[in-house]
Amino acid sequence: MTISLLTRVTCSVCSFKSEQPVITRTNILGGSTALDTRPPGTVQSTINNCSIQVCPNCGYCCHNLTQEYAQAAEIIASRTYQTQLKSPDYPELANWFLCHAMIQKQAGDIAQAGWASLQAAWVCDDANNDKAAQKIRQQAAALFQKAIAKGENIDKEPITKDVILIDIYRRCGDFDAAGKICANALRQKSTGIQVKLVEYEHQLLRKQDKGCHTLEEAIKVISVC
Ligand SMILES: [Zn+2]
């Protein structure tokens, strides 16, 4: 159960005051984390760490509207941002995450922009909008690749960056891109659960499986191997 309260927040971009939700507590019963780190339940019900506030005046989208980002005002005023904010091609919550990703990317928080994009993809999954989810996953993967190249860490133990990337590409049906990362990761001869998860992804890729699979499923399969 998620308990959501409203609080009065002043937008750091335009100083407009508005009532915004604050998530105070989320208890998730049952379910297991997906291999791309998605928590169980719908994004709407599990937005503990990914809640988003939207300024009704300027359209600033951020986890907390009081937080300042470099060049935020400029980006928000841009046509690209305003078009994304109202895009009919995505669910509203996905647009908010994508707008937030745009601000983070501009501020140089590339990995965080990747996470916000991935959250937008999960919202599209919940809305059964596969086309939008696929497009956003490609964007999330590109941002994560860029973040990794810059030396940013995206591991969420025991799920490593390799598994996250393989899973994102697999989920959007880009089996070639997923296969290359998988082959590289398997060559590294690491041990433990991390490599077992890569092996599990390898099995899914061989079956060209685009579905959502969880850590729990992977561990069950791994433990009988
Ligand atoms: Zn504002």
PDB file of C-alpha atoms and ligand atoms in Angstrom:
ATOM      1  CA  MET A   1       0.000   0.000   0.000  1.00  0.00           C
ATOM      2  CA  THR A   2       1.276   3.444  -0.898  1.00  0.00           C
ATOM      3  CA  ILE A   3       0.437   6.385   1.329  1.00  0.00           C
ATOM      4  CA  SER A   4       0.508   9.635  -0.584  1.00  0.00           C
ATOM      5  CA  LEU A   5       0.237  13.070   1.015  1.00  0.00           C
ATOM      6  CA  LEU A   6       0.036  16.491  -0.537  1.00  0.00           C
ATOM      7  CA  THR A   7       2.473  19.226   0.303  1.00  0.00           C
ATOM      8  CA  ARG A   8       2.849  22.836  -0.866  1.00  0.00           C
ATOM      9  CA  VAL A   9       5.959  23.198  -3.014  1.00  0.00           C
ATOM     10  CA  THR A  10       7.568  26.225  -4.659  1.00  0.00           C
ATOM     11  CA  CYS A  11       8.895  25.541  -8.150  1.00  0.00           C
ATOM     12  CA  SER A  12      12.617  26.308  -8.350  1.00  0.00           C
ATOM     13  CA  VAL A  13      12.224  27.378 -11.990  1.00  0.00           C
ATOM     14  CA  CYS A  14       9.233  29.778 -11.968  1.00  0.00           C
ATOM     15  CA  SER A  15       8.516  30.212  -8.200  1.00  0.00           C
ATOM     16  CA  PHE A  16       4.888  29.095  -8.683  1.00  0.00           C
ATOM     17  CA  LYS A  17       3.439  27.418  -5.570  1.00  0.00           C
ATOM     18  CA  SER A  18       1.420  24.225  -6.011  1.00  0.00           C
ATOM     19  CA  GLU A  19       0.187  21.190  -4.099  1.00  0.00           C
ATOM     20  CA  GLN A  20       2.316  18.158  -4.928  1.00  0.00           C
ATOM     21  CA  PRO A  21       2.174  14.521  -3.836  1.00  0.00           C
ATOM     22  CA  VAL A  22       4.781  13.204  -1.449  1.00  0.00           C
ATOM     23  CA  ILE A  23       5.062   9.460  -1.161  1.00  0.00           C
ATOM     24  CA  THR A  24       5.611   8.570   2.448  1.00  0.00           C
ATOM     25  CA  ARG A  25       5.549   4.817   2.574  1.00  0.00           C
ATOM     26  CA  THR A  26       5.227   1.936   0.157  1.00  0.00           C
ATOM     27  CA  ASN A  27       4.748  -1.659   1.178  1.00  0.00           C
ATOM     28  CA  ILE A  28       4.930  -4.122  -1.648  1.00  0.00           C
ATOM     29  CA  LEU A  29       3.613  -7.556  -0.856  1.00  0.00           C
ATOM     30  CA  GLY A  30       4.804 -10.377  -3.083  1.00  0.00           C
ATOM     31  CA  GLY A  31       6.323 -10.115  -6.541  1.00  0.00           C
ATOM     32  CA  SER A  32       9.939  -9.996  -7.532  1.00  0.00           C
ATOM     33  CA  THR A  33      12.296  -7.472  -9.079  1.00  0.00           C
ATOM     34  CA  ALA A  34      12.609  -7.752 -12.857  1.00  0.00           C
ATOM     35  CA  LEU A  35      16.000  -8.246 -14.510  1.00  0.00           C
ATOM     36  CA  ASP A  36      16.057  -4.592 -15.583  1.00  0.00           C
ATOM     37  CA  THR A  37      15.678  -3.684 -11.848  1.00  0.00           C
ATOM     38  CA  ARG A  38      11.968  -2.836 -12.146  1.00  0.00           C
ATOM     39  CA  PRO A  39      10.292  -3.262  -8.746  1.00  0.00           C
ATOM     40  CA  PRO A  40       7.135  -5.431  -8.560  1.00  0.00           C
ATOM     41  CA  GLY A  41       3.748  -3.796  -9.096  1.00  0.00           C
ATOM     42  CA  THR A  42       2.739  -0.994 -11.423  1.00  0.00           C
ATOM     43  CA  VAL A  43       4.930   2.104 -11.592  1.00  0.00           C
ATOM     44  CA  GLN A  44       1.988   4.092 -10.267  1.00  0.00           C
ATOM     45  CA  SER A  45       1.851   1.922  -7.153  1.00  0.00           C
ATOM     46  CA  THR A  46       5.588   1.628  -6.555  1.00  0.00           C
ATOM     47  CA  ILE A  47       6.783   5.138  -7.124  1.00  0.00           C
ATOM     48  CA  ASN A  48       8.615   5.229  -3.824  1.00  0.00           C
ATOM     49  CA  ASN A  49      11.914   6.268  -5.344  1.00  0.00           C
ATOM     50  CA  CYS A  50      10.619   7.502  -8.623  1.00  0.00           C
ATOM     51  CA  SER A  51       7.781   9.832  -7.698  1.00  0.00           C
ATOM     52  CA  ILE A  52       7.543  12.822  -9.948  1.00  0.00           C
ATOM     53  CA  GLN A  53       6.163  16.303  -9.410  1.00  0.00           C
ATOM     54  CA  VAL A  54       5.014  18.559 -12.246  1.00  0.00           C
ATOM     55  CA  CYS A  55       4.760  22.341 -11.988  1.00  0.00           C
ATOM     56  CA  PRO A  56       1.299  23.325 -13.328  1.00  0.00           C
ATOM     57  CA  ASN A  57       2.667  26.720 -14.365  1.00  0.00           C
ATOM     58  CA  CYS A  58       5.912  26.066 -16.295  1.00  0.00           C
ATOM     59  CA  GLY A  59       5.832  22.274 -16.751  1.00  0.00           C
ATOM     60  CA  TYR A  60       9.006  21.537 -14.765  1.00  0.00           C
ATOM     61  CA  CYS A  61       9.093  17.775 -14.056  1.00  0.00           C
ATOM     62  CA  CYS A  62      11.289  16.645 -11.184  1.00  0.00           C
ATOM     63  CA  HIS A  63      11.274  14.285  -8.200  1.00  0.00           C
ATOM     64  CA  ASN A  64      11.167  17.443  -6.118  1.00  0.00           C
ATOM     65  CA  LEU A  65      10.279  20.789  -7.706  1.00  0.00           C
ATOM     66  CA  THR A  66      12.497  22.635  -5.220  1.00  0.00           C
ATOM     67  CA  GLN A  67      15.547  20.911  -6.687  1.00  0.00           C
ATOM     68  CA  GLU A  68      17.568  23.035  -9.085  1.00  0.00           C
ATOM     69  CA  TYR A  69      19.207  21.792 -12.264  1.00  0.00           C
ATOM     70  CA  ALA A  70      21.617  23.643 -14.516  1.00  0.00           C
ATOM     71  CA  GLN A  71      19.850  25.209 -17.505  1.00  0.00           C
ATOM     72  CA  ALA A  72      16.459  23.816 -16.424  1.00  0.00           C
ATOM     73  CA  ALA A  73      14.540  27.001 -17.343  1.00  0.00           C
ATOM     74  CA  GLU A  74      16.040  27.031 -20.839  1.00  0.00           C
ATOM     75  CA  ILE A  75      15.200  23.381 -21.519  1.00  0.00           C
ATOM     76  CA  ILE A  76      11.650  23.707 -20.156  1.00  0.00           C
ATOM     77  CA  ALA A  77      11.011  26.669 -22.463  1.00  0.00           C
ATOM     78  CA  SER A  78      12.230  24.700 -25.503  1.00  0.00           C
ATOM     79  CA  ARG A  79       9.797  23.358 -28.062  1.00  0.00           C
ATOM     80  CA  THR A  80      11.244  19.819 -27.714  1.00  0.00           C
ATOM     81  CA  TYR A  81      10.446  19.782 -23.985  1.00  0.00           C
ATOM     82  CA  GLN A  82       6.964  21.264 -24.351  1.00  0.00           C
ATOM     83  CA  THR A  83       6.134  18.822 -27.170  1.00  0.00           C
ATOM     84  CA  GLN A  84       7.292  15.878 -25.033  1.00  0.00           C
ATOM     85  CA  LEU A  85       5.294  17.159 -22.052  1.00  0.00           C
ATOM     86  CA  LYS A  86       2.047  16.952 -24.034  1.00  0.00           C
ATOM     87  CA  SER A  87       2.900  14.112 -26.431  1.00  0.00           C
ATOM     88  CA  PRO A  88      -0.183  12.015 -27.255  1.00  0.00           C
ATOM     89  CA  ASP A  89       2.101   9.080 -28.132  1.00  0.00           C
ATOM     90  CA  TYR A  90       2.939   8.287 -24.503  1.00  0.00           C
ATOM     91  CA  PRO A  91       1.011   8.002 -21.236  1.00  0.00           C
ATOM     92  CA  GLU A  92       1.101  11.260 -19.247  1.00  0.00           C
ATOM     93  CA  LEU A  93       3.327   9.814 -16.498  1.00  0.00           C
ATOM     94  CA  ALA A  94       5.799   8.583 -19.146  1.00  0.00           C
ATOM     95  CA  ASN A  95       5.954  12.102 -20.629  1.00  0.00           C
ATOM     96  CA  TRP A  96       6.801  13.472 -17.184  1.00  0.00           C
ATOM     97  CA  PHE A  97       9.650  10.987 -16.724  1.00  0.00           C
ATOM     98  CA  LEU A  98      10.943  11.718 -20.233  1.00  0.00           C
ATOM     99  CA  CYS A  99      10.887  15.470 -19.549  1.00  0.00           C
ATOM    100  CA  HIS A 100      12.773  14.880 -16.310  1.00  0.00           C
ATOM    101  CA  ALA A 101      15.286  12.739 -18.246  1.00  0.00           C
ATOM    102  CA  MET A 102      15.827  15.629 -20.667  1.00  0.00           C
ATOM    103  CA  ILE A 103      16.711  17.969 -17.790  1.00  0.00           C
ATOM    104  CA  GLN A 104      19.027  15.419 -16.162  1.00  0.00           C
ATOM    105  CA  LYS A 105      20.777  14.721 -19.457  1.00  0.00           C
ATOM    106  CA  GLN A 106      21.402  18.420 -20.020  1.00  0.00           C
ATOM    107  CA  ALA A 107      22.785  18.711 -16.478  1.00  0.00           C
ATOM    108  CA  GLY A 108      25.223  15.864 -17.218  1.00  0.00           C
ATOM    109  CA  ASP A 109      23.484  13.262 -15.004  1.00  0.00           C
ATOM    110  CA  ILE A 110      23.486  10.734 -17.823  1.00  0.00           C
ATOM    111  CA  ALA A 111      22.882   7.607 -15.737  1.00  0.00           C
ATOM    112  CA  GLN A 112      19.991   9.304 -13.919  1.00  0.00           C
ATOM    113  CA  ALA A 113      18.529  10.319 -17.292  1.00  0.00           C
ATOM    114  CA  GLY A 114      18.765   6.627 -18.236  1.00  0.00           C
ATOM    115  CA  TRP A 115      16.864   5.571 -15.106  1.00  0.00           C
ATOM    116  CA  ALA A 116      14.137   8.178 -15.682  1.00  0.00           C
ATOM    117  CA  SER A 117      13.788   6.932 -19.278  1.00  0.00           C
ATOM    118  CA  LEU A 118      13.572   3.331 -18.123  1.00  0.00           C
ATOM    119  CA  GLN A 119      10.830   4.302 -15.665  1.00  0.00           C
ATOM    120  CA  ALA A 120       8.963   5.901 -18.592  1.00  0.00           C
ATOM    121  CA  ALA A 121       9.288   2.580 -20.467  1.00  0.00           C
ATOM    122  CA  TRP A 122       7.768   0.734 -17.488  1.00  0.00           C
ATOM    123  CA  VAL A 123       4.817   3.156 -17.511  1.00  0.00           C
ATOM    124  CA  CYS A 124       4.323   2.323 -21.220  1.00  0.00           C
ATOM    125  CA  ASP A 125       4.473  -1.407 -20.372  1.00  0.00           C
ATOM    126  CA  ASP A 126       1.696  -0.875 -17.824  1.00  0.00           C
ATOM    127  CA  ALA A 127      -0.361   0.914 -20.494  1.00  0.00           C
ATOM    128  CA  ASN A 128       0.348  -1.915 -23.002  1.00  0.00           C
ATOM    129  CA  ASN A 129       1.927   0.617 -25.348  1.00  0.00           C
ATOM    130  CA  ASP A 130       4.670  -1.620 -26.802  1.00  0.00           C
ATOM    131  CA  LYS A 131       5.699   0.771 -29.557  1.00  0.00           C
ATOM    132  CA  ALA A 132       6.390   3.600 -27.118  1.00  0.00           C
ATOM    133  CA  ALA A 133       8.078   1.254 -24.607  1.00  0.00           C
ATOM    134  CA  GLN A 134      10.398  -0.048 -27.315  1.00  0.00           C
ATOM    135  CA  LYS A 135      11.409   3.427 -28.464  1.00  0.00           C
ATOM    136  CA  ILE A 136      12.103   4.594 -24.914  1.00  0.00           C
ATOM    137  CA  ARG A 137      14.100   1.458 -24.069  1.00  0.00           C
ATOM    138  CA  GLN A 138      16.444   2.239 -26.976  1.00  0.00           C
ATOM    139  CA  GLN A 139      16.854   5.736 -25.540  1.00  0.00           C
ATOM    140  CA  ALA A 140      17.503   4.371 -22.019  1.00  0.00           C
ATOM    141  CA  ALA A 141      20.092   1.902 -23.359  1.00  0.00           C
ATOM    142  CA  ALA A 142      21.901   4.664 -25.298  1.00  0.00           C
ATOM    143  CA  LEU A 143      22.009   6.852 -22.171  1.00  0.00           C
ATOM    144  CA  PHE A 144      23.306   3.965 -20.026  1.00  0.00           C
ATOM    145  CA  GLN A 145      25.992   3.148 -22.621  1.00  0.00           C
ATOM    146  CA  LYS A 146      27.066   6.786 -22.563  1.00  0.00           C
ATOM    147  CA  ALA A 147      27.062   6.863 -18.747  1.00  0.00           C
ATOM    148  CA  ILE A 148      29.173   3.684 -18.566  1.00  0.00           C
ATOM    149  CA  ALA A 149      31.633   5.138 -21.087  1.00  0.00           C
ATOM    150  CA  LYS A 150      31.934   8.174 -18.780  1.00  0.00           C
ATOM    151  CA  GLY A 151      32.711   5.881 -15.845  1.00  0.00           C
ATOM    152  CA  GLU A 152      29.318   6.204 -14.110  1.00  0.00           C
ATOM    153  CA  ASN A 153      28.105   3.145 -12.214  1.00  0.00           C
ATOM    154  CA  ILE A 154      24.661   1.706 -13.014  1.00  0.00           C
ATOM    155  CA  ASP A 155      24.981  -1.626 -11.165  1.00  0.00           C
ATOM    156  CA  LYS A 156      22.122  -2.461  -8.795  1.00  0.00           C
ATOM    157  CA  GLU A 157      23.474  -5.512  -6.995  1.00  0.00           C
ATOM    158  CA  PRO A 158      23.167  -8.354  -7.838  1.00  0.00           C
ATOM    159  CA  ILE A 159      22.053  -6.973 -11.212  1.00  0.00           C
ATOM    160  CA  THR A 160      25.104  -5.717 -13.092  1.00  0.00           C
ATOM    161  CA  LYS A 161      25.270  -3.158 -15.884  1.00  0.00           C
ATOM    162  CA  ASP A 162      25.653  -6.007 -18.400  1.00  0.00           C
ATOM    163  CA  VAL A 163      22.406  -7.670 -17.300  1.00  0.00           C
ATOM    164  CA  ILE A 164      20.571  -4.318 -17.277  1.00  0.00           C
ATOM    165  CA  LEU A 165      21.713  -3.527 -20.822  1.00  0.00           C
ATOM    166  CA  ILE A 166      21.101  -7.056 -22.145  1.00  0.00           C
ATOM    167  CA  ASP A 167      17.629  -6.989 -20.623  1.00  0.00           C
ATOM    168  CA  ILE A 168      16.747  -3.587 -22.077  1.00  0.00           C
ATOM    169  CA  TYR A 169      17.823  -4.598 -25.594  1.00  0.00           C
ATOM    170  CA  ARG A 170      16.152  -8.013 -25.266  1.00  0.00           C
ATOM    171  CA  ARG A 171      12.873  -6.435 -24.122  1.00  0.00           C
ATOM    172  CA  CYS A 172      12.768  -4.254 -27.230  1.00  0.00           C
ATOM    173  CA  GLY A 173      13.632  -7.166 -29.516  1.00  0.00           C
ATOM    174  CA  ASP A 174      17.139  -5.928 -30.375  1.00  0.00           C
ATOM    175  CA  PHE A 175      18.637  -9.406 -29.991  1.00  0.00           C
ATOM    176  CA  ASP A 176      21.823  -8.499 -31.873  1.00  0.00           C
ATOM    177  CA  ALA A 177      22.759  -5.688 -29.483  1.00  0.00           C
ATOM    178  CA  ALA A 178      21.794  -7.842 -26.482  1.00  0.00           C
ATOM    179  CA  GLY A 179      23.742 -10.820 -27.874  1.00  0.00           C
ATOM    180  CA  LYS A 180      26.961  -8.822 -28.285  1.00  0.00           C
ATOM    181  CA  ILE A 181      26.941  -7.583 -24.683  1.00  0.00           C
ATOM    182  CA  CYS A 182      26.014 -11.070 -23.494  1.00  0.00           C
ATOM    183  CA  ALA A 183      28.899 -12.712 -25.406  1.00  0.00           C
ATOM    184  CA  ASN A 184      31.371 -10.158 -24.031  1.00  0.00           C
ATOM    185  CA  ALA A 185      30.115 -10.615 -20.484  1.00  0.00           C
ATOM    186  CA  LEU A 186      30.360 -14.429 -20.755  1.00  0.00           C
ATOM    187  CA  ARG A 187      33.959 -14.139 -21.957  1.00  0.00           C
ATOM    188  CA  GLN A 188      34.921 -12.316 -18.772  1.00  0.00           C
ATOM    189  CA  LYS A 189      34.847 -15.568 -16.781  1.00  0.00           C
ATOM    190  CA  SER A 190      33.470 -13.999 -13.625  1.00  0.00           C
ATOM    191  CA  THR A 191      31.745 -16.174 -11.047  1.00  0.00           C
ATOM    192  CA  GLY A 192      28.768 -16.018  -8.717  1.00  0.00           C
ATOM    193  CA  ILE A 193      25.197 -14.940  -9.214  1.00  0.00           C
ATOM    194  CA  GLN A 194      26.201 -12.076 -11.526  1.00  0.00           C
ATOM    195  CA  VAL A 195      27.439 -14.421 -14.238  1.00  0.00           C
ATOM    196  CA  LYS A 196      24.529 -16.804 -13.671  1.00  0.00           C
ATOM    197  CA  LEU A 197      22.152 -13.937 -14.456  1.00  0.00           C
ATOM    198  CA  VAL A 198      24.044 -13.316 -17.707  1.00  0.00           C
ATOM    199  CA  GLU A 199      23.710 -17.045 -18.511  1.00  0.00           C
ATOM    200  CA  TYR A 200      19.967 -16.821 -17.827  1.00  0.00           C
ATOM    201  CA  GLU A 201      19.703 -13.828 -20.193  1.00  0.00           C
ATOM    202  CA  HIS A 202      21.640 -15.906 -22.753  1.00  0.00           C
ATOM    203  CA  GLN A 203      18.972 -18.635 -22.519  1.00  0.00           C
ATOM    204  CA  LEU A 204      16.214 -16.056 -23.034  1.00  0.00           C
ATOM    205  CA  LEU A 205      18.028 -14.594 -26.035  1.00  0.00           C
ATOM    206  CA  ARG A 206      18.370 -18.027 -27.652  1.00  0.00           C
ATOM    207  CA  LYS A 207      14.571 -18.344 -27.405  1.00  0.00           C
ATOM    208  CA  GLN A 208      14.151 -14.762 -28.671  1.00  0.00           C
ATOM    209  CA  ASP A 209      12.070 -14.136 -25.581  1.00  0.00           C
ATOM    210  CA  LYS A 210      11.045 -10.467 -25.268  1.00  0.00           C
ATOM    211  CA  GLY A 211       9.025 -10.925 -22.089  1.00  0.00           C
ATOM    212  CA  CYS A 212       9.555  -9.555 -18.588  1.00  0.00           C
ATOM    213  CA  HIS A 213      11.462 -11.998 -16.364  1.00  0.00           C
ATOM    214  CA  THR A 214      12.332 -11.604 -12.726  1.00  0.00           C
ATOM    215  CA  LEU A 215      15.291 -12.175 -10.479  1.00  0.00           C
ATOM    216  CA  GLU A 216      13.260 -14.841  -8.659  1.00  0.00           C
ATOM    217  CA  GLU A 217      12.638 -16.787 -11.916  1.00  0.00           C
ATOM    218  CA  ALA A 218      16.310 -16.507 -12.843  1.00  0.00           C
ATOM    219  CA  ILE A 219      17.439 -17.782  -9.453  1.00  0.00           C
ATOM    220  CA  LYS A 220      15.048 -20.772  -9.692  1.00  0.00           C
ATOM    221  CA  VAL A 221      16.440 -21.718 -13.127  1.00  0.00           C
ATOM    222  CA  ILE A 222      20.035 -21.074 -12.065  1.00  0.00           C
ATOM    223  CA  SER A 223      19.722 -23.219  -8.947  1.00  0.00           C
ATOM    224  CA  VAL A 224      18.613 -26.305 -10.922  1.00  0.00           C
ATOM    225  CA  CYS A 225      21.445 -25.929 -13.488  1.00  0.00           C
TER     226      CYS A 225
HETATM  227 ZN    ZN B   1       7.375  26.093 -12.450  1.00  0.00          ZN
END
